[in-house]
Amino acid sequence: MRENNYCVIMAGGVGSRFWPFSRTDKPKQFLDFFGTGQSLLQMTVNRFASLVPAENILIVTNVQYRDLVLEQLPMLQSSQVLCEPARRNTAPCIAYASWRIKSQFPHANIVVSPSDHVVTDNEEFCRVVASSLKFVSENDAIVTLGMKPDRPETGYGYIQADLSFSTARNKEIFRVDKFREKPNKELAEKYIKQTNFYWNAGIFIWNVNTIINAFRVYQPEISEIFEGMLSYYNTPKEAELIKERFPQCESISVDYAILENAEEIYVFPADFGWSDVGTWGSLWTLLPHDADGNAVVGENVHLNDCRGCIVHAP
């Protein structure tokens, strides 16, 4: 049921690689990169509109961006913005949101997504996520989305899948053999020659009980912090306790903390035009080009003797 689906969007990054366009006071997830009038965060939330009710969306961000989130997403209540008092990577971020959801909705199915990625085929994206949500509602499993690589990219981690047979309940989902770190160019070229390597998009789907049990087993110290707050979520005491306890968490990614340890890890190989928009170069590949390979965002931009440039002039 759609009402049992929840979305956690991680929006606390600083986007330093897009300086000076992206600044610490307004990082890249809050910016309009394509001249559409929508920020990456707004595009991300809209992407989930058919999958998750608006009231079931949580944005986890740094406390300094709280007002910016509410300004850009006026359809959300302030209680749907979870504020991190300190940056502690993705594992504590996800743990906080998971226990918060568990306190009210003990059987929720959750999709976790970064706030600053781009998807060009929203229909296929929704199909893949909906199928994955159904799978985790019926299985004690963690599903990652694996993007089919089209180049030897050294900026992404990779997922090595076991494609010898699919799962019984979903023919498009396979077991993960191994997570691979960001490779050098030689290794990346080797990966894409094989059919079972995928980019790790950082999009995860699971049931709330599955992820919480994984934290209890593999990250007991983080688990203890958020478990101890169960009776205080959605009360005036929550913010005070988070301010005190969240900084006690180890700074660790969910990949290291959970995914590389857990056993029931699966991948859904997908192709819906995904990009993490990590650099100016990656943005250039997503924009239309003129005959000289220039990409322009903004009106009344005039180019003279330019080739292979990107101009962003809002």
Tab-separated table of C-alpha atoms in Angstrom:
chain	number	residue	atom	x	y	z
A	1	MET	CA	0.000	0.000	0.000
A	2	ARG	CA	1.250	3.466	-0.947
A	3	GLU	CA	0.303	4.795	2.515
A	4	ASN	CA	2.884	2.461	4.075
A	5	ASN	CA	5.725	3.813	1.918
A	6	TYR	CA	8.111	6.426	3.274
A	7	CYS	CA	10.868	8.429	1.679
A	8	VAL	CA	13.983	9.714	3.431
A	9	ILE	CA	15.889	12.350	1.462
A	10	MET	CA	19.409	13.174	2.616
A	11	ALA	CA	20.010	16.899	2.083
A	12	GLY	CA	22.868	17.866	4.375
A	13	GLY	CA	25.825	18.006	1.970
A	14	VAL	CA	27.816	21.160	1.184
A	15	GLY	CA	28.436	20.546	-2.559
A	16	SER	CA	31.910	22.088	-2.459
A	17	ARG	CA	32.875	20.919	-5.969
A	18	PHE	CA	30.457	23.475	-7.460
A	19	TRP	CA	32.015	26.497	-5.779
A	20	PRO	CA	31.397	29.389	-6.261
A	21	PHE	CA	27.872	28.592	-7.514
A	22	SER	CA	27.338	26.252	-4.560
A	23	ARG	CA	28.296	27.805	-1.222
A	24	THR	CA	28.143	26.631	2.373
A	25	ASP	CA	25.123	28.875	2.982
A	26	LYS	CA	23.306	27.481	-0.081
A	27	PRO	CA	24.784	24.186	-1.301
A	28	LYS	CA	24.006	22.491	-4.600
A	29	GLN	CA	20.830	20.623	-3.570
A	30	PHE	CA	19.102	24.009	-3.166
A	31	LEU	CA	20.182	25.388	-6.560
A	32	ASP	CA	18.554	25.416	-9.996
A	33	PHE	CA	21.176	23.886	-12.291
A	34	PHE	CA	19.044	23.524	-15.418
A	35	GLY	CA	17.165	26.811	-15.592
A	36	THR	CA	13.840	25.062	-14.922
A	37	GLY	CA	12.883	27.046	-11.824
A	38	GLN	CA	13.368	23.952	-9.637
A	39	SER	CA	16.258	23.096	-7.360
A	40	LEU	CA	17.719	19.583	-7.264
A	41	LEU	CA	15.951	19.040	-3.923
A	42	GLN	CA	12.587	20.076	-5.380
A	43	MET	CA	13.134	17.801	-8.390
A	44	THR	CA	13.950	14.917	-6.038
A	45	VAL	CA	10.810	15.386	-3.931
A	46	ASN	CA	8.628	15.651	-7.057
A	47	ARG	CA	10.137	12.413	-8.341
A	48	PHE	CA	8.596	10.534	-5.407
A	49	ALA	CA	5.138	12.135	-5.653
A	50	SER	CA	3.447	9.063	-7.149
A	51	LEU	CA	5.234	6.635	-4.811
A	52	VAL	CA	4.943	8.225	-1.380
A	53	PRO	CA	2.307	10.505	0.191
A	54	ALA	CA	3.680	13.981	0.872
A	55	GLU	CA	3.191	13.519	4.608
A	56	ASN	CA	5.449	10.426	4.487
A	57	ILE	CA	8.498	12.312	3.229
A	58	LEU	CA	11.317	13.167	5.649
A	59	ILE	CA	14.166	15.515	4.767
A	60	VAL	CA	17.319	15.049	6.839
A	61	THR	CA	19.555	18.095	6.670
A	62	ASN	CA	22.014	20.140	8.657
A	63	VAL	CA	20.325	22.417	11.163
A	64	GLN	CA	21.583	25.503	9.275
A	65	TYR	CA	19.529	24.518	6.191
A	66	ARG	CA	16.212	23.908	7.970
A	67	ASP	CA	14.590	27.189	6.909
A	68	LEU	CA	15.867	26.770	3.346
A	69	VAL	CA	14.232	23.325	3.118
A	70	LEU	CA	10.885	24.639	4.370
A	71	GLU	CA	11.099	27.601	2.000
A	72	GLN	CA	11.615	25.334	-1.005
A	73	LEU	CA	9.158	22.646	0.127
A	74	PRO	CA	6.177	24.544	1.576
A	75	MET	CA	3.971	21.442	1.304
A	76	LEU	CA	5.924	19.825	4.161
A	77	GLN	CA	5.358	20.347	7.878
A	78	SER	CA	8.295	21.481	9.991
A	79	SER	CA	8.163	18.098	11.767
A	80	GLN	CA	9.140	16.453	8.450
A	81	VAL	CA	12.530	18.177	8.475
A	82	LEU	CA	15.003	16.317	10.695
A	83	CYS	CA	17.933	18.514	11.684
A	84	GLU	CA	21.429	17.179	12.243
A	85	PRO	CA	23.413	19.321	14.695
A	86	ALA	CA	26.672	17.968	13.245
A	87	ARG	CA	27.773	16.211	10.047
A	88	ARG	CA	28.221	12.496	10.691
A	89	ASN	CA	27.922	10.952	7.196
A	90	THR	CA	25.021	8.798	6.003
A	91	ALA	CA	24.747	6.029	8.638
A	92	PRO	CA	23.684	8.234	11.595
A	93	CYS	CA	21.476	10.253	9.228
A	94	ILE	CA	19.639	7.106	8.107
A	95	ALA	CA	19.502	5.685	11.632
A	96	TYR	CA	17.860	8.850	12.970
A	97	ALA	CA	15.194	8.837	10.260
A	98	SER	CA	14.579	5.094	10.629
A	99	TRP	CA	13.959	5.180	14.377
A	100	ARG	CA	11.788	8.271	13.971
A	101	ILE	CA	9.629	6.417	11.415
A	102	LYS	CA	9.623	3.236	13.528
A	103	SER	CA	8.266	5.152	16.534
A	104	GLN	CA	5.049	5.936	14.640
A	105	PHE	CA	4.841	3.442	11.783
A	106	PRO	CA	6.402	0.117	12.858
A	107	HIS	CA	5.938	-1.652	9.494
A	108	ALA	CA	6.928	1.102	7.067
A	109	ASN	CA	8.778	0.441	3.819
A	110	ILE	CA	11.411	3.091	3.164
A	111	VAL	CA	13.287	4.410	0.158
A	112	VAL	CA	16.383	6.483	0.954
A	113	SER	CA	17.699	8.899	-1.654
A	114	PRO	CA	20.277	11.673	-1.973
A	115	SER	CA	18.768	15.099	-2.634
A	116	ASP	CA	21.151	16.251	-5.362
A	117	HIS	CA	20.993	13.608	-8.104
A	118	VAL	CA	19.294	13.789	-11.500
A	119	VAL	CA	16.990	11.267	-13.178
A	120	THR	CA	15.904	11.799	-16.784
A	121	ASP	CA	13.383	8.916	-17.058
A	122	ASN	CA	11.037	9.450	-14.121
A	123	GLU	CA	8.559	6.814	-15.293
A	124	GLU	CA	11.165	4.046	-15.256
A	125	PHE	CA	12.552	5.334	-11.952
A	126	CYS	CA	9.121	5.064	-10.345
A	127	ARG	CA	8.601	1.565	-11.759
A	128	VAL	CA	11.921	0.343	-10.337
A	129	VAL	CA	11.383	1.903	-6.899
A	130	ALA	CA	7.765	0.669	-6.656
A	131	SER	CA	8.875	-2.849	-7.551
A	132	SER	CA	11.654	-2.680	-4.940
A	133	LEU	CA	9.285	-1.394	-2.240
A	134	LYS	CA	6.969	-4.339	-2.890
A	135	PHE	CA	9.934	-6.735	-2.664
A	136	VAL	CA	11.156	-5.438	0.717
A	137	SER	CA	7.602	-5.513	2.083
A	138	GLU	CA	7.626	-9.289	1.477
A	139	ASN	CA	11.272	-10.084	2.273
A	140	ASP	CA	13.754	-9.296	5.037
A	141	ALA	CA	16.094	-7.699	2.509
A	142	ILE	CA	18.035	-4.567	1.645
A	143	VAL	CA	17.865	-3.469	-1.990
A	144	THR	CA	20.306	-1.090	-3.659
A	145	LEU	CA	19.785	0.396	-7.111
A	146	GLY	CA	22.642	-0.331	-9.495
A	147	MET	CA	23.089	1.912	-12.515
A	148	LYS	CA	24.274	0.328	-15.751
A	149	PRO	CA	27.619	2.028	-16.506
A	150	ASP	CA	28.257	3.596	-19.896
A	151	ARG	CA	31.845	4.718	-19.274
A	152	PRO	CA	34.797	3.800	-17.021
A	153	GLU	CA	33.844	6.239	-14.269
A	154	THR	CA	36.357	6.608	-11.420
A	155	GLY	CA	34.129	8.869	-9.309
A	156	TYR	CA	31.545	6.218	-8.365
A	157	GLY	CA	31.623	3.122	-6.214
A	158	TYR	CA	30.557	-0.094	-7.953
A	159	ILE	CA	28.271	-3.003	-7.079
A	160	GLN	CA	29.313	-6.459	-8.236
A	161	ALA	CA	26.186	-8.583	-8.709
A	162	ASP	CA	25.635	-12.325	-8.894
A	163	LEU	CA	23.589	-12.588	-12.087
A	164	SER	CA	23.551	-16.394	-12.160
A	165	PHE	CA	19.971	-16.384	-10.857
A	166	SER	CA	17.438	-13.792	-9.729
A	167	THR	CA	15.310	-13.820	-6.591
A	168	ALA	CA	12.190	-15.969	-6.495
A	169	ARG	CA	9.827	-13.030	-5.876
A	170	ASN	CA	11.331	-10.586	-8.379
A	171	LYS	CA	13.141	-11.603	-11.574
A	172	GLU	CA	14.899	-8.217	-11.813
A	173	ILE	CA	16.566	-8.350	-8.388
A	174	PHE	CA	19.851	-10.191	-7.742
A	175	ARG	CA	22.169	-10.838	-4.834
A	176	VAL	CA	25.132	-8.536	-4.306
A	177	ASP	CA	28.485	-10.295	-4.493
A	178	LYS	CA	30.568	-7.343	-3.352
A	179	PHE	CA	30.705	-3.576	-3.055
A	180	ARG	CA	33.740	-2.080	-4.760
A	181	GLU	CA	35.444	1.178	-3.849
A	182	LYS	CA	35.924	3.981	-6.389
A	183	PRO	CA	38.447	2.436	-8.816
A	184	ASN	CA	41.354	3.868	-10.749
A	185	LYS	CA	40.858	4.251	-14.507
A	186	GLU	CA	42.431	0.882	-15.370
A	187	LEU	CA	40.184	-0.970	-12.937
A	188	ALA	CA	37.101	0.994	-14.031
A	189	GLU	CA	37.760	-0.016	-17.637
A	190	LYS	CA	37.978	-3.633	-16.501
A	191	TYR	CA	34.670	-3.335	-14.614
A	192	ILE	CA	32.614	-2.036	-17.528
A	193	LYS	CA	33.799	-4.858	-19.790
A	194	GLN	CA	31.932	-7.209	-17.460
A	195	THR	CA	28.140	-7.388	-17.396
A	196	ASN	CA	27.712	-7.698	-13.638
A	197	PHE	CA	29.214	-4.385	-12.436
A	198	TYR	CA	26.967	-1.398	-11.705
A	199	TRP	CA	27.420	2.096	-10.351
A	200	ASN	CA	26.273	2.479	-6.759
A	201	ALA	CA	23.671	5.272	-6.926
A	202	GLY	CA	23.279	5.548	-3.155
A	203	ILE	CA	19.544	4.806	-3.362
A	204	PHE	CA	18.392	2.160	-0.870
A	205	ILE	CA	15.071	0.424	-0.212
A	206	TRP	CA	14.187	-1.587	2.892
A	207	ASN	CA	11.576	-2.238	5.534
A	208	VAL	CA	12.080	-0.192	8.684
A	209	ASN	CA	12.509	-3.336	10.801
A	210	THR	CA	15.162	-4.724	8.462
A	211	ILE	CA	17.379	-1.636	8.655
A	212	ILE	CA	16.898	-1.147	12.398
A	213	ASN	CA	17.800	-4.778	13.093
A	214	ALA	CA	20.881	-4.347	10.897
A	215	PHE	CA	21.963	-1.342	12.971
A	216	ARG	CA	21.391	-3.315	16.169
A	217	VAL	CA	23.664	-6.112	14.920
A	218	TYR	CA	26.399	-4.224	13.060
A	219	GLN	CA	26.386	-0.775	14.693
A	220	PRO	CA	25.264	-1.284	18.304
A	221	GLU	CA	26.672	2.043	19.508
A	222	ILE	CA	24.701	4.039	16.935
A	223	SER	CA	21.677	1.831	17.594
A	224	GLU	CA	21.842	2.507	21.318
A	225	ILE	CA	21.777	6.275	20.790
A	226	PHE	CA	18.573	6.275	18.718
A	227	GLU	CA	16.899	3.327	20.459
A	228	GLY	CA	17.165	5.199	23.727
A	229	MET	CA	15.080	8.037	22.301
A	230	LEU	CA	12.060	5.948	21.223
A	231	SER	CA	9.655	7.527	23.678
A	232	TYR	CA	10.754	11.058	22.747
A	233	TYR	CA	10.360	11.138	18.957
A	234	ASN	CA	7.697	13.582	17.777
A	235	THR	CA	7.732	15.350	21.152
A	236	PRO	CA	9.249	18.726	22.129
A	237	LYS	CA	12.118	16.793	23.774
A	238	GLU	CA	13.316	15.266	20.471
A	239	ALA	CA	15.312	18.244	19.182
A	240	GLU	CA	17.037	18.743	22.533
A	241	LEU	CA	18.106	15.087	22.735
A	242	ILE	CA	19.243	14.987	19.107
A	243	LYS	CA	21.380	18.073	19.708
A	244	GLU	CA	22.999	16.301	22.648
A	245	ARG	CA	23.302	12.728	21.323
A	246	PHE	CA	23.681	12.938	17.540
A	247	PRO	CA	27.270	14.305	17.725
A	248	GLN	CA	28.195	11.216	19.762
A	249	CYS	CA	27.690	9.046	16.650
A	250	GLU	CA	30.691	7.831	14.702
A	251	SER	CA	31.036	9.562	11.331
A	252	ILE	CA	30.546	6.616	8.968
A	253	SER	CA	28.735	5.904	5.709
A	254	VAL	CA	25.870	3.418	5.589
A	255	ASP	CA	27.909	1.456	3.011
A	256	TYR	CA	30.682	0.766	5.529
A	257	ALA	CA	28.399	0.574	8.547
A	258	ILE	CA	25.728	-1.783	7.204
A	259	LEU	CA	25.839	-2.794	3.535
A	260	GLU	CA	29.309	-4.343	3.540
A	261	ASN	CA	28.418	-6.412	6.617
A	262	ALA	CA	24.795	-7.490	6.151
A	263	GLU	CA	23.938	-10.737	4.373
A	264	GLU	CA	20.572	-10.170	2.697
A	265	ILE	CA	21.804	-7.494	0.284
A	266	TYR	CA	20.366	-7.279	-3.219
A	267	VAL	CA	20.740	-5.079	-6.281
A	268	PHE	CA	18.147	-3.985	-8.810
A	269	PRO	CA	20.075	-3.213	-12.047
A	270	ALA	CA	18.379	-0.191	-13.583
A	271	ASP	CA	18.717	2.376	-16.329
A	272	PHE	CA	16.702	5.560	-15.869
A	273	GLY	CA	19.182	8.249	-16.888
A	274	TRP	CA	20.846	8.738	-13.500
A	275	SER	CA	23.648	11.165	-12.659
A	276	ASP	CA	24.953	12.411	-9.333
A	277	VAL	CA	25.767	15.809	-10.907
A	278	GLY	CA	29.013	15.712	-8.950
A	279	THR	CA	31.085	18.158	-10.998
A	280	TRP	CA	30.760	20.891	-13.615
A	281	GLY	CA	31.920	18.280	-16.107
A	282	SER	CA	29.052	15.934	-15.267
A	283	LEU	CA	26.576	18.818	-15.544
A	284	TRP	CA	27.975	19.598	-19.012
A	285	THR	CA	27.089	16.050	-20.151
A	286	LEU	CA	23.443	16.556	-19.077
A	287	LEU	CA	22.896	19.826	-20.938
A	288	PRO	CA	22.277	20.409	-24.663
A	289	HIS	CA	25.325	21.622	-26.619
A	290	ASP	CA	25.771	23.932	-29.591
A	291	ALA	CA	27.863	23.066	-32.663
A	292	ASP	CA	31.046	23.990	-30.762
A	293	GLY	CA	30.223	21.800	-27.754
A	294	ASN	CA	29.191	24.707	-25.508
A	295	ALA	CA	26.455	24.272	-22.898
A	296	VAL	CA	24.560	27.326	-21.650
A	297	VAL	CA	22.052	27.891	-18.844
A	298	GLY	CA	20.642	31.421	-18.769
A	299	GLU	CA	19.143	33.953	-21.141
A	300	ASN	CA	20.961	36.511	-23.301
A	301	VAL	CA	24.279	34.680	-23.129
A	302	HIS	CA	26.423	35.426	-26.175
A	303	LEU	CA	29.491	33.301	-26.925
A	304	ASN	CA	32.410	34.279	-29.104
A	305	ASP	CA	35.189	31.891	-30.124
A	306	CYS	CA	34.324	29.391	-27.348
A	307	ARG	CA	34.542	25.611	-27.565
A	308	GLY	CA	33.630	22.950	-25.004
A	309	CYS	CA	32.586	25.511	-22.382
A	310	ILE	CA	29.800	25.529	-19.816
A	311	VAL	CA	28.207	28.870	-18.919
A	312	HIS	CA	25.730	29.137	-16.052
A	313	ALA	CA	24.310	32.640	-15.783
A	314	PRO	CA	20.929	32.670	-14.001
